[in-house]
Amino acid sequence: MEKKRVYTFGNGQAEGKADMRNLLGGKGANLAEMNLIGVPVPPGFTITTEVCNEYFEKGKEAVVALLKDDVEKSIKGVEALMKSKFGDVENPLLVSVRSGARASMPGMMDTILNLGLNDEVVEGLARKTNNPRFAWDSYRRFVQMYGDVVLGMKPVNKEDIDPFEAIIEEVKKAKGVRLDNELDVDDLKTLVVRFKEAVKKQTGQEFPSCAYEQLWGAICAVFDSWMNERAILYRKMEGIPAEWGTAVNVQAMVFGNMGETSATGVCFSRDAATGEDLFNGEYLINAQGEDVVAGIRTPQQITKIGSQRWAELQGISEAERVAKYPSMEEAMPEIYKELDELQTKLENHYHDMQDMEFTVQEGKLWFLQTRNGKRTGAAMVRIAMEMLHQGMIDEKTALMRCEPNKLDELLHPVFDKEELGRARVLTRGLPASPGAACGRIVFFAEDAAEWHTNGHRVVLVRIETSPEDLAGMQAAEGILTARGGMTSHAAVVARGMGKCCVSGAGAINVDYKTRTVEIDGVVLKEGDYISINGTNGYVYAGEIPTQPAKLSGNFAELMELCDKYARLKVRTNADTPRNAQDARGFGAVGIGLCRTEHMFFDDEKIVAMREMILAKDVEGRKKALDKLLPYQKADFKEIFKTMDGLPVNVRLLDPPLHEFVPHDLKGQEEMAQAMGVTVDYIRQRVESLCEHNPMLGHRGCRLGNTYPEITEMQTRAILGAACELKKEGYDPHPEIMVPLIGILYEFEAQEKVIRETAAKLFKEEGVEIPFKVGTMIEVPRAALTADRIASHAEYFSFGTNDLTQMTFGYSRDDIASFLPVYLEKKILKVDPFQVLDQNGVGQLIEMAVAKGRSVRPELKCGICGEHGGEPMSVKFCHKVGLDYVSCSPFRVPIARLAAAQAVIEESL
Ligand code: PEP
Ligand code: MG
């Protein structure tokens, strides 16, 4: 059988239906469905998304030939229903031609309205409607839209304005009027003539007057718009494949601009910003669709309550509101009643919040579109939970309705939406740590801390950050770096702090000397305001006010519902009691990674830490470690207390050593004095610690194995803190984790130190604390030999940052130099440091879990790399049977939701 390419709808009948959105696009499928459930829709037809692919394979002529019979037959069907004729002078049928992809791509593709008009038909329309102004206004809009979309009438130079707008401006100027609607019929006629002349001049073509020629031009232009730059960009951002194609919807025009009994509007079955269950929207009497969004006239509210709220915000009195801006409920009560009934019908039918477009033509209501409405994170949660309570959807549907990453909006401050619209975008980097931050630029961590103390909000702008910047990062509202990927120092630390960060913004040129940053020709100096959005990576000039995040009761309830379904537990990566507290508040059931090197950053501790690293020999190191012990113990005590009753997985020291030592003369002098040695000695030690590949150098368990006294001190600090707490009545659950092992013996040697130290300590303390010793699996060799390792290690935690680094051979710190090109060229689909590479790194994880459990069936396995909070990666972790994921505090709710969805998806 010949492939069906055209699906008709109208008068309560349709060849398509809602579940055919892949073939008919979202709009086409819903137009069909609306017909089937009795919602009035102007008749028309949909050309399928498959034809779009044929169009790009076979070309224009071939596809027009394939469609010709079906399209002409379908137009005849529409003519019969509308009792008018396409191209007829006395009783013309006009149509709209619109795109409609499988996924909504608002505003990305082209639309043509009022198609079918020409110099004769316009006169007929004027006579038929007895409204020449309407007829000529429709005609000039059509010539303008068609000229732009189909005939490619764009500005010649990029500085020029739209050629049609330029003509409108000239005509208005000559007449001495300001607004389009001050133009009369003769002016509109002049516009049409001049528009056509401009088309002829610029394109060399006559404006087509044959209705069918216009139609084919428009259909092909809509297909072409699938490949326009903005559509391609949008698809890239949203991950929509080019093969999906767009459908084309051709539909009888209905007019909202035929006088005072006509209107047009947009409405939502619930509030898309807050989620409140309140029908709302905007409309305009005697207007066409684009007038509602064009901002020339102030649209009015649909409901009375919406109108009253709007007037209050605008400072408009009730009397003025009723006189000038009455709601549709008040101005057209009967139509309003029908609209309200139909919107309820649509929401009940689709079981989701609807975003609808309608037109009233001379007292008759028509729906032009319905779709599931886009919404904020807050609205997403509220709508899902309220629909669940209202019995409209079940628990699983409520959970699947919520997009894990969107929960983020509920947790961090956000930019004020209106202000954002006015802000200037400077550049875009990696969305390293979500949230919105705005403050004065500082370039140095000390300045950040100082300015903060003096009451300024600051954004720390750096080429890259290092552990020495931590206090400054803490003091800053947000961090912007020129270099570094999603697991760079700045990104990991910022996420841990729940602090907004944009990293790897390659277009920014930081000049520390002049204390300026140049971005795309704009030079900003220290103290200037800058705003950054860590959720999407945008960097803005100036100050954009933020709004604090609000957590609602629905959100907590959603989280409880997640726990009812999820198998995977969610822990957190936390190095401070504050982090641990935040994460526990978000429902973390333990700490999956406490990076102990992050605990040494305040002034006193860093000196002792440096002393330890720079020490000449074991004696010197032990002396420094004795100083560090009480600090560590005190910190662990606080963390264990915060996580009382829950497991806390503490990782032994894993720092690239050179990052911790002073590289400047002043710092070296200070250390020389503190240690009673010469500056020369310090300098030489610092130099000797420099490595060509620090990420592959003297770090992880290599440090503990070369300097076992460090492991000994840390074990004493961890278990000593636990002993003290136990005596105070707390219930600590310590786990000690050995990082970066590749061979079993690396683990065994460390385990021996830990267990011997523990035995001694417990004897001294007179208490015994049950604890586990496990390891990170972050070197490919460890994954390959996981069965051997599990014969000793009591648990595994996959360090997917390093495992990704070493599996791909991409340096975590340097990936920003080539990643953008790799993504651009589609060599990589996503940043593997953000989204777990399931085929490669994932295979190592799956294999290591299986091998480990083959010798130790009860082996607990978790993940603590940055992927632990990324929804797709979390779902993968569920699939391969991990016990938990661990992520930064602000990602805990996201992981909880993804974990629940993983279970539900299994049963779909
Ligand atoms: C990892 O490598 O995934 C990990 C969690 O450790 P770090 O990021 O501290 O190297
Ligand atoms: Mg690691």
PDB file of N, CA, C and O in Angstrom, residues 14 26 132 161 183 238 241 291 329 352 412 440 444 593 724 888:
ATOM      1  N   ALA A  14     -11.214  12.792  12.403  1.00  0.00           N
ATOM      2  CA  ALA A  14      -9.784  12.960  12.143  1.00  0.00           C
ATOM      3  C   ALA A  14      -9.179  11.622  11.769  1.00  0.00           C
ATOM      4  O   ALA A  14      -9.592  10.576  12.287  1.00  0.00           O
ATOM      5  N   GLY A  26       3.620  17.176  17.364  1.00  0.00           N
ATOM      6  CA  GLY A  26       2.770  17.427  18.525  1.00  0.00           C
ATOM      7  C   GLY A  26       1.509  18.179  18.128  1.00  0.00           C
ATOM      8  O   GLY A  26       0.393  17.820  18.515  1.00  0.00           O
ATOM      9  N   PRO A 132     -13.263  46.323   4.775  1.00  0.00           N
ATOM     10  CA  PRO A 132     -12.071  46.488   3.940  1.00  0.00           C
ATOM     11  C   PRO A 132     -10.786  46.615   4.758  1.00  0.00           C
ATOM     12  O   PRO A 132      -9.741  46.118   4.351  1.00  0.00           O
ATOM     13  N   ILE A 161      17.328  47.192   9.233  1.00  0.00           N
ATOM     14  CA  ILE A 161      16.156  46.560   9.845  1.00  0.00           C
ATOM     15  C   ILE A 161      15.427  45.771   8.763  1.00  0.00           C
ATOM     16  O   ILE A 161      15.750  45.859   7.582  1.00  0.00           O
ATOM     17  N   LEU A 183      -3.009  53.363  10.654  1.00  0.00           N
ATOM     18  CA  LEU A 183      -2.984  53.395   9.186  1.00  0.00           C
ATOM     19  C   LEU A 183      -4.378  53.036   8.653  1.00  0.00           C
ATOM     20  O   LEU A 183      -5.018  52.117   9.168  1.00  0.00           O
ATOM     21  N   GLU A 238      18.565  20.934  22.990  1.00  0.00           N
ATOM     22  CA  GLU A 238      17.568  20.067  23.611  1.00  0.00           C
ATOM     23  C   GLU A 238      17.779  18.596  23.282  1.00  0.00           C
ATOM     24  O   GLU A 238      16.996  17.743  23.690  1.00  0.00           O
ATOM     25  N   PRO A 241      16.937  14.899  17.700  1.00  0.00           N
ATOM     26  CA  PRO A 241      17.626  14.453  16.476  1.00  0.00           C
ATOM     27  C   PRO A 241      17.045  15.088  15.211  1.00  0.00           C
ATOM     28  O   PRO A 241      15.825  15.270  15.110  1.00  0.00           O
ATOM     29  N   ASP A 291      -0.674  39.772  17.550  1.00  0.00           N
ATOM     30  CA  ASP A 291      -0.837  41.016  18.311  1.00  0.00           C
ATOM     31  C   ASP A 291      -0.738  40.768  19.811  1.00  0.00           C
ATOM     32  O   ASP A 291      -0.344  41.648  20.572  1.00  0.00           O
ATOM     33  N   GLU A 329     -13.950  37.034  30.971  1.00  0.00           N
ATOM     34  CA  GLU A 329     -15.063  36.540  31.792  1.00  0.00           C
ATOM     35  C   GLU A 329     -16.134  37.630  31.913  1.00  0.00           C
ATOM     36  O   GLU A 329     -17.329  37.332  31.939  1.00  0.00           O
ATOM     37  N   ASP A 352      -2.835  16.593  31.968  1.00  0.00           N
ATOM     38  CA  ASP A 352      -1.661  17.446  32.199  1.00  0.00           C
ATOM     39  C   ASP A 352      -2.060  18.894  31.933  1.00  0.00           C
ATOM     40  O   ASP A 352      -3.070  19.154  31.270  1.00  0.00           O
ATOM     41  N   HIS A 412      18.244  26.534  44.412  1.00  0.00           N
ATOM     42  CA  HIS A 412      19.219  27.624  44.352  1.00  0.00           C
ATOM     43  C   HIS A 412      18.518  28.943  44.078  1.00  0.00           C
ATOM     44  O   HIS A 412      17.449  28.958  43.488  1.00  0.00           O
ATOM     45  N   ARG A 440      30.216  41.943  42.626  1.00  0.00           N
ATOM     46  CA  ARG A 440      31.330  42.705  42.063  1.00  0.00           C
ATOM     47  C   ARG A 440      32.471  41.754  41.734  1.00  0.00           C
ATOM     48  O   ARG A 440      32.731  40.799  42.469  1.00  0.00           O
ATOM     49  N   PHE A 444      41.129  37.833  43.142  1.00  0.00           N
ATOM     50  CA  PHE A 444      41.954  37.068  44.075  1.00  0.00           C
ATOM     51  C   PHE A 444      41.120  36.629  45.273  1.00  0.00           C
ATOM     52  O   PHE A 444      40.258  37.381  45.746  1.00  0.00           O
ATOM     53  N   LEU A 593      31.264  10.247  50.294  1.00  0.00           N
ATOM     54  CA  LEU A 593      32.652  10.674  50.087  1.00  0.00           C
ATOM     55  C   LEU A 593      32.917  11.923  50.909  1.00  0.00           C
ATOM     56  O   LEU A 593      32.284  12.953  50.708  1.00  0.00           O
ATOM     57  N   GLU A 724      35.135   8.981  70.849  1.00  0.00           N
ATOM     58  CA  GLU A 724      34.666  10.031  71.765  1.00  0.00           C
ATOM     59  C   GLU A 724      33.156  10.206  71.670  1.00  0.00           C
ATOM     60  O   GLU A 724      32.461  10.352  72.672  1.00  0.00           O
ATOM     61  N   SER A 888      26.824  15.800  45.314  1.00  0.00           N
ATOM     62  CA  SER A 888      26.900  17.015  46.116  1.00  0.00           C
ATOM     63  C   SER A 888      25.519  17.315  46.702  1.00  0.00           C
ATOM     64  O   SER A 888      24.500  16.919  46.136  1.00  0.00           O
TER      65      SER A 888
END
